[in-house]
Each structure stands twice: as structure tokens, then as C-alpha cells.
Amino acid sequence: MGKGNRTRTQRAAEVVFSANKNTGKASEKNANRITALVVTLVALLIVGCILLSLSVNTGFFSRSKTAAKSDNFKVTGTMLSYYFFYQYNSFLSQYGSYISYLGIDTGKSLKSQLYSENETWYQYFMNSIRDELEQYLVLCEAARAAGISLDDDEKKAIEDDIASIAESAKQYGYTTNTMLARMYGNGVTANDVKKALELSVLASKYYAQIYDELEAAVTEDDIENEIKENKANYYTADTLQFSFTASLSAAAAEATDEEKARFETDKADAKAKAEALLSAAVSAEAFKKAVADELLTRFDSKFEAEYAS
């Protein structure tokens, strides 16, 4: 190979190696850019997760949602959460140890527990709250149209309620909003509770006023005439049923005197219990509690008969 060829080969090699050297630097720069981009994306993802967590915990998303509204009033998602859990907690407080007999397991989601064949307990409470909120909004709009609003004493009573919760939170070592979130759901704050109470108190105030006005204006004769003229609107009823039974273990013709005597005793006992339930059933809730008591008694009797030594 001549000198000229070697020189050209060397120059070619230098160009190649120079190109590879520059390419290596470019690759290193690209790698650095990619690394920086990945780090930036990871940082943004972490910040996004933190913001999402904060949004959930502070109720940002729920508060931005409208659960119900009228022309001048609105119920946010966090207010709905307060109403829901207030009703649920009141229900638990009312029935106490009987809750399990009504079909509620407080350790499980209400969405997985049936209240009826086609309705879960969650749907039961939520439907009840929505009906109540509809009434609140109608009454509040009517109050506003009539120029009625909360007075200073009513506003102070609401503030006192929230201050009482704050004091309880302090005793348990929580902030007020942390306590409220534990009681009424993530993100529920003192301001949400205040707005919810203002709405319900105003609705109750106007309802009480129109009730008093109607009571003063309507006579017994008016009521009787109204019922006579519109019987279909008043002679209706929702019913709750529970049965007490007595039965013979054999056909009546084949039963022994002892079995017949026991049957008569069981019939008298069933009749007495039915009459007692009827007397106690002054309301639907009282009826349910009486039934729960009866079921608890039956359970205790069965347990004692089968397992007591």
C-alpha cells in the first residue's frame, strides 16, 4: 500500500473516530436529557399524587360538586356527606345493640348490605337524605321569598354546636377538621357543617312558621270537610307486619291431649305478644325496635335451649 493510500486511510480513520467521539458526546447529552426528563416526570407524578391526596382529604373534589341545588341555595358533596353520616350515626345511636338484628354490620360497607330485596342500606339512607334535602331547598326558597333569614341567636347556636365539636376534638387530641372528617367523611370541615346547619335550621324555621300559621287558620271543621271531600288522599297507609304463630306438631285429629294443650297455650302467648306489639307500635321506628326485641328474645331462648349446660 502506497504512502498516499496510508494517508487517506489514516484521515478516514480520524474522521470515523472523530465522528464516533462526537456521537458519544451527543449520546451522553441525550442520556442526560432523558434522565432529567424522567426525574422531572417522576417529580411531577409525585406532586400530582400529593395534590390528589390533599384534594381528597381536604374535600376539594367533593366540595366542588353540587349534590342538590335550587335557585338560591346549594348542597355540595361535602355537605351531603355530613347529612348522610349524621343520619347514619343517629340511626346507630338510636338502635344501639339491635343494629345487627336489623341487618347492618358496621364493619362492612353499607353498599354491600341489603335493606330490602332491591335496595342496599346505603341506597336507603341516601334516598332518605335526598328526599330531606329536596324539602330543605323548597322551604329555604320559600323562606327567602318571605324575607325570613336566620337571626343572631340562631347563628350563635350553630357556632356553639361547632365550638362543642372543636372542644371534643381537642380532648381526643384531634384538630376540629380531623374530628369532623372522622365523623362525617373525608374532607368535611367546620365550614361545611356550618353551611349544612344553616340550611337545615332555616328550613326548620320556615316550616315551624307556616305550621303555626296553618294551625291557627284551619279549624276542625275545615279538616273534617277536607277529608270528606278528598278521602282518597287521606285514607291510605303504609304497613309493617310481623307474625306470631302457634302450630300443632301433628294433624289436629291425631294430636294428643298434651299437644293440644300446648297448642292452646302457644296461641294465647302469640295473641298476647301481638297485642303488646300493637300497643308499642306508636311509630314505624317503635315497631321496628319492638320486633328487634322479640327477635333477640327468640335468639337468646334458642341459644339457651341448644347450648346451655
Short mmCIF file of C-alpha atoms in Angstrom, two decimals:
data_model
loop_
_atom_site.label_atom_id
_atom_site.label_comp_id
_atom_site.label_asym_id
_atom_site.label_seq_id
_atom_site.Cartn_x
_atom_site.Cartn_y
_atom_site.Cartn_z
CA MET A 1 0.00 0.00 0.00
CA GLY A 2 1.48 3.37 -1.03
CA LYS A 3 2.05 6.39 1.14
CA GLY A 4 -0.93 8.17 -0.35
CA ASN A 5 -3.21 5.29 0.49
CA ARG A 6 -1.98 5.16 4.08
CA THR A 7 -2.55 8.87 4.48
CA ARG A 8 -6.06 8.62 3.12
CA THR A 9 -6.74 5.64 5.38
CA GLN A 10 -5.46 7.48 8.41
CA ARG A 11 -7.54 10.51 7.55
CA ALA A 12 -10.58 8.31 7.08
CA ALA A 13 -9.94 6.66 10.42
CA GLU A 14 -9.55 10.05 12.09
CA VAL A 15 -12.84 11.19 10.62
CA VAL A 16 -14.59 8.00 11.77
CA PHE A 17 -13.10 8.12 15.25
CA SER A 18 -13.85 11.83 15.47
CA ALA A 19 -17.44 11.18 14.46
CA ASN A 20 -17.73 8.36 16.99
CA LYS A 21 -16.28 10.63 19.65
CA ASN A 22 -18.80 13.37 18.86
CA THR A 23 -21.59 10.80 18.69
CA GLY A 24 -20.59 9.55 22.13
CA LYS A 25 -20.79 13.06 23.48
CA ALA A 26 -24.18 13.55 21.83
CA SER A 27 -25.42 10.24 23.26
CA GLU A 28 -24.21 11.25 26.68
CA LYS A 29 -26.00 14.59 26.37
CA ASN A 30 -29.17 12.82 25.18
CA ALA A 31 -28.91 10.37 28.04
CA ASN A 32 -28.55 13.25 30.46
CA ARG A 33 -31.59 14.94 28.91
CA ILE A 34 -33.62 11.71 29.18
CA THR A 35 -32.55 11.25 32.78
CA ALA A 36 -33.50 14.84 33.58
CA LEU A 37 -36.85 14.34 31.81
CA VAL A 38 -37.57 11.12 33.70
CA VAL A 39 -36.67 12.76 37.01
CA THR A 40 -38.92 15.70 36.14
CA LEU A 41 -41.82 13.39 35.21
CA VAL A 42 -41.38 11.38 38.41
CA ALA A 43 -41.30 14.59 40.42
CA LEU A 44 -44.45 15.81 38.67
CA LEU A 45 -46.13 12.44 39.30
CA ILE A 46 -45.24 12.60 42.99
CA VAL A 47 -46.53 16.17 43.22
CA GLY A 48 -49.67 15.10 41.36
CA CYS A 49 -50.26 12.23 43.81
CA ILE A 50 -49.71 14.56 46.76
CA LEU A 51 -52.13 17.11 45.29
CA LEU A 52 -54.68 14.35 44.59
CA SER A 53 -54.35 13.05 48.14
CA LEU A 54 -54.71 16.56 49.53
CA SER A 55 -57.72 17.18 47.29
CA VAL A 56 -59.41 14.02 48.56
CA ASN A 57 -58.51 14.58 52.21
CA THR A 58 -59.49 18.25 52.15
CA GLY A 59 -62.72 17.56 50.27
CA PHE A 60 -61.73 19.72 47.29
CA PHE A 61 -63.38 17.46 44.71
CA SER A 62 -66.48 16.73 46.82
CA ARG A 63 -66.88 20.38 47.73
CA SER A 64 -66.70 21.38 44.07
CA LYS A 65 -69.54 19.01 43.21
CA THR A 66 -73.20 20.02 43.52
CA ALA A 67 -75.34 17.35 45.16
CA ALA A 68 -78.55 19.38 45.04
CA LYS A 69 -79.48 22.97 44.32
CA SER A 70 -82.30 25.46 43.86
CA ASP A 71 -82.25 29.00 42.51
CA ASN A 72 -80.53 30.47 45.56
CA PHE A 73 -79.27 27.52 47.62
CA LYS A 74 -76.82 24.70 47.00
CA VAL A 75 -75.74 21.48 48.72
CA THR A 76 -72.15 20.48 47.99
CA GLY A 77 -70.73 16.97 48.09
CA THR A 78 -69.14 17.56 51.50
CA MET A 79 -72.42 18.92 52.88
CA LEU A 80 -74.17 15.80 51.55
CA SER A 81 -71.56 13.67 53.31
CA TYR A 82 -72.32 15.47 56.57
CA TYR A 83 -76.09 14.94 56.21
CA PHE A 84 -75.58 11.27 55.28
CA PHE A 85 -73.33 10.37 58.18
CA TYR A 86 -75.32 12.48 60.64
CA GLN A 87 -78.42 10.44 59.80
CA TYR A 88 -76.48 7.15 59.83
CA ASN A 89 -74.80 7.89 63.17
CA SER A 90 -78.14 8.94 64.66
CA PHE A 91 -79.62 5.65 63.45
CA LEU A 92 -76.79 3.67 65.08
CA SER A 93 -77.21 5.63 68.30
CA GLN A 94 -80.96 5.02 68.35
CA TYR A 95 -80.81 1.26 67.82
CA GLY A 96 -77.51 0.51 69.52
CA SER A 97 -77.04 -3.23 70.07
CA TYR A 98 -80.09 -4.03 67.91
CA ILE A 99 -78.33 -2.91 64.73
CA SER A 100 -77.22 -6.43 63.78
CA TYR A 101 -80.81 -7.68 64.03
CA LEU A 102 -81.85 -5.02 61.53
CA GLY A 103 -79.30 -6.37 59.07
CA ILE A 104 -76.44 -3.89 59.46
CA ASP A 105 -72.83 -4.91 60.01
CA THR A 106 -70.94 -1.73 60.94
CA GLY A 107 -67.68 -3.39 59.93
CA LYS A 108 -68.78 -3.67 56.29
CA SER A 109 -69.71 -1.20 53.57
CA LEU A 110 -73.38 -0.21 53.53
CA LYS A 111 -73.25 -0.63 49.75
CA SER A 112 -72.80 -4.39 50.20
CA GLN A 113 -75.66 -4.89 52.68
CA LEU A 114 -79.28 -5.24 51.64
CA TYR A 115 -82.06 -3.22 53.27
CA SER A 116 -84.65 -4.83 51.02
CA GLU A 117 -84.64 -7.11 48.00
CA ASN A 118 -83.75 -4.30 45.60
CA GLU A 119 -82.13 -1.71 47.86
CA THR A 120 -78.93 -1.59 49.89
CA TRP A 121 -78.67 0.19 53.23
CA TYR A 122 -76.53 2.83 51.51
CA GLN A 123 -79.30 3.49 49.00
CA TYR A 124 -81.86 3.56 51.81
CA PHE A 125 -80.01 6.28 53.72
CA MET A 126 -79.07 8.20 50.57
CA ASN A 127 -82.63 8.21 49.24
CA SER A 128 -83.88 9.37 52.61
CA ILE A 129 -81.33 12.21 52.66
CA ARG A 130 -82.17 13.29 49.12
CA ASP A 131 -85.86 13.50 49.99
CA GLU A 132 -84.98 15.56 53.04
CA LEU A 133 -82.69 17.86 51.05
CA GLU A 134 -85.43 18.45 48.49
CA GLN A 135 -87.68 19.63 51.32
CA TYR A 136 -84.90 21.82 52.73
CA LEU A 137 -84.37 23.58 49.41
CA VAL A 138 -88.08 24.17 48.83
CA LEU A 139 -88.54 25.55 52.35
CA CYS A 140 -85.41 27.73 52.16
CA GLU A 141 -86.53 29.24 48.87
CA ALA A 142 -89.93 29.96 50.37
CA ALA A 143 -88.28 31.49 53.44
CA ARG A 144 -86.13 33.72 51.26
CA ALA A 145 -89.15 34.84 49.25
CA ALA A 146 -90.92 35.67 52.51
CA GLY A 147 -87.93 37.68 53.74
CA ILE A 148 -87.10 35.21 56.50
CA SER A 149 -83.50 34.52 57.48
CA LEU A 150 -81.55 33.28 60.49
CA ASP A 151 -81.35 35.72 63.38
CA ASP A 152 -78.30 36.33 65.57
CA ASP A 153 -79.37 33.81 68.21
CA GLU A 154 -79.81 31.06 65.62
CA LYS A 155 -76.42 31.83 64.08
CA LYS A 156 -74.82 31.77 67.51
CA ALA A 157 -76.43 28.40 68.27
CA ILE A 158 -74.82 26.99 65.13
CA GLU A 159 -71.45 28.44 66.10
CA ASP A 160 -71.86 26.95 69.57
CA ASP A 161 -72.54 23.50 68.07
CA ILE A 162 -69.33 23.68 66.06
CA ALA A 163 -67.41 25.01 69.08
CA SER A 164 -68.66 22.00 71.05
CA ILE A 165 -67.27 19.66 68.38
CA ALA A 166 -63.98 21.58 68.46
CA GLU A 167 -63.78 21.13 72.23
CA SER A 168 -64.42 17.39 71.91
CA ALA A 169 -61.75 17.16 69.21
CA LYS A 170 -59.26 18.89 71.49
CA GLN A 171 -59.97 16.41 74.28
CA TYR A 172 -59.24 13.49 71.93
CA GLY A 173 -56.12 15.13 70.54
CA TYR A 174 -57.53 15.97 67.10
CA THR A 175 -57.96 19.17 65.16
CA THR A 176 -61.57 20.19 64.57
CA ASN A 177 -61.50 19.28 60.89
CA THR A 178 -59.84 15.92 61.57
CA MET A 179 -62.57 15.12 64.08
CA LEU A 180 -65.27 16.16 61.60
CA ALA A 181 -63.70 14.07 58.84
CA ARG A 182 -63.73 11.02 61.11
CA MET A 183 -67.38 11.64 61.99
CA TYR A 184 -68.80 12.75 58.65
CA GLY A 185 -66.40 11.67 55.90
CA ASN A 186 -63.16 12.79 54.25
CA GLY A 187 -62.87 16.49 53.61
CA VAL A 188 -65.81 17.62 55.74
CA THR A 189 -64.76 20.82 57.53
CA ALA A 190 -66.27 23.14 60.11
CA ASN A 191 -67.36 25.46 57.30
CA ASP A 192 -69.20 22.60 55.56
CA VAL A 193 -71.01 21.74 58.79
CA LYS A 194 -71.86 25.40 59.32
CA LYS A 195 -73.41 25.69 55.85
CA ALA A 196 -75.31 22.43 56.28
CA LEU A 197 -76.70 23.54 59.64
CA GLU A 198 -77.64 26.97 58.29
CA LEU A 199 -79.65 25.31 55.54
CA SER A 200 -81.46 22.85 57.81
CA VAL A 201 -82.13 25.41 60.56
CA LEU A 202 -83.58 27.91 58.07
CA ALA A 203 -85.80 25.19 56.58
CA SER A 204 -86.98 24.15 60.04
CA LYS A 205 -87.63 27.76 61.00
CA TYR A 206 -89.84 28.41 58.00
CA TYR A 207 -91.61 25.06 58.40
CA ALA A 208 -92.42 25.88 62.02
CA GLN A 209 -93.76 29.27 60.99
CA ILE A 210 -96.07 28.01 58.25
CA TYR A 211 -97.21 25.17 60.51
CA ASP A 212 -98.19 27.65 63.21
CA GLU A 213 -99.96 29.83 60.64
CA LEU A 214 -101.89 26.88 59.23
CA GLU A 215 -102.77 25.58 62.66
CA ALA A 216 -104.15 28.98 63.60
CA ALA A 217 -106.06 29.38 60.34
CA VAL A 218 -107.53 25.88 59.92
CA THR A 219 -110.43 24.76 62.13
CA GLU A 220 -111.50 21.23 62.99
CA ASP A 221 -114.49 21.67 60.65
CA ASP A 222 -112.13 22.59 57.82
CA ILE A 223 -110.14 19.42 58.42
CA GLU A 224 -113.23 17.20 58.52
CA ASN A 225 -114.64 18.74 55.34
CA GLU A 226 -111.33 18.35 53.54
CA ILE A 227 -111.12 14.66 54.48
CA LYS A 228 -114.73 14.01 53.43
CA GLU A 229 -114.21 15.67 50.06
CA ASN A 230 -110.84 14.02 49.32
CA LYS A 231 -110.97 10.65 51.04
CA ALA A 232 -108.61 9.01 48.56
CA ASN A 233 -105.87 11.44 49.58
CA TYR A 234 -106.09 10.55 53.26
CA TYR A 235 -107.36 7.00 53.68
CA THR A 236 -104.11 5.33 52.70
CA ALA A 237 -101.44 3.69 54.79
CA ASP A 238 -98.04 2.08 54.66
CA THR A 239 -97.95 -1.10 56.72
CA LEU A 240 -95.37 -3.05 58.66
CA GLN A 241 -96.09 -6.66 59.53
CA PHE A 242 -94.72 -9.23 61.94
CA SER A 243 -96.30 -12.58 62.75
CA PHE A 244 -96.57 -14.61 65.93
CA THR A 245 -97.58 -18.20 65.24
CA ALA A 246 -98.63 -21.35 67.04
CA SER A 247 -98.82 -24.78 65.44
CA LEU A 248 -99.52 -28.43 66.18
CA SER A 249 -96.75 -30.89 65.51
CA ALA A 250 -99.35 -33.35 64.18
CA ALA A 251 -102.75 -33.21 62.48
CA ALA A 252 -105.45 -31.97 64.86
CA ALA A 253 -107.26 -35.32 64.77
CA GLU A 254 -104.09 -37.21 65.65
CA ALA A 255 -102.71 -34.80 68.28
CA THR A 256 -102.50 -35.92 71.86
CA ASP A 257 -104.22 -34.03 74.67
CA GLU A 258 -100.84 -32.75 75.79
CA GLU A 259 -100.03 -31.42 72.29
CA LYS A 260 -103.45 -29.78 72.06
CA ALA A 261 -103.00 -28.14 75.44
CA ARG A 262 -99.55 -26.85 74.43
CA PHE A 263 -101.07 -25.55 71.18
CA GLU A 264 -103.72 -23.58 73.07
CA THR A 265 -101.06 -22.15 75.35
CA ASP A 266 -98.91 -21.15 72.36
CA LYS A 267 -101.93 -19.49 70.71
CA ALA A 268 -102.67 -17.46 73.83
CA ASP A 269 -98.99 -16.48 74.09
CA ALA A 270 -98.87 -15.44 70.41
CA LYS A 271 -102.03 -13.36 70.81
CA ALA A 272 -100.65 -11.63 73.90
CA LYS A 273 -97.36 -10.80 72.13
CA ALA A 274 -99.22 -9.49 69.06
CA GLU A 275 -101.34 -7.23 71.24
CA ALA A 276 -98.24 -6.00 73.10
CA LEU A 277 -96.53 -5.22 69.79
CA LEU A 278 -99.63 -3.36 68.60
CA SER A 279 -99.62 -1.25 71.76
CA ALA A 280 -95.90 -0.48 71.45
CA ALA A 281 -96.09 0.39 67.74
CA VAL A 282 -96.82 4.08 68.12
CA SER A 283 -94.49 4.76 65.17
CA ALA A 284 -92.67 2.81 62.47
CA GLU A 285 -89.39 3.11 64.38
CA ALA A 286 -91.01 1.91 67.61
CA PHE A 287 -92.46 -1.06 65.73
CA LYS A 288 -89.03 -1.99 64.34
CA LYS A 289 -87.44 -1.73 67.77
CA ALA A 290 -90.16 -3.94 69.32
CA VAL A 291 -89.63 -6.52 66.59
CA ALA A 292 -85.88 -6.40 67.20
CA ASP A 293 -86.52 -7.02 70.90
CA GLU A 294 -88.68 -10.04 70.06
CA LEU A 295 -86.07 -11.48 67.69
CA LEU A 296 -83.38 -11.00 70.33
CA THR A 297 -85.52 -12.83 72.89
CA ARG A 298 -86.08 -15.70 70.47
CA PHE A 299 -82.35 -15.91 69.75
CA ASP A 300 -81.49 -15.98 73.46
CA SER A 301 -84.09 -18.68 74.11
CA LYS A 302 -82.86 -20.82 71.23
CA PHE A 303 -79.23 -20.40 72.30
CA GLU A 304 -80.03 -21.37 75.88
CA ALA A 305 -82.04 -24.41 74.78
CA GLU A 306 -79.33 -25.68 72.45
CA TYR A 307 -76.10 -24.75 74.21
CA ALA A 308 -76.76 -24.10 77.90
CA SER A 309 -75.39 -26.81 80.12
#
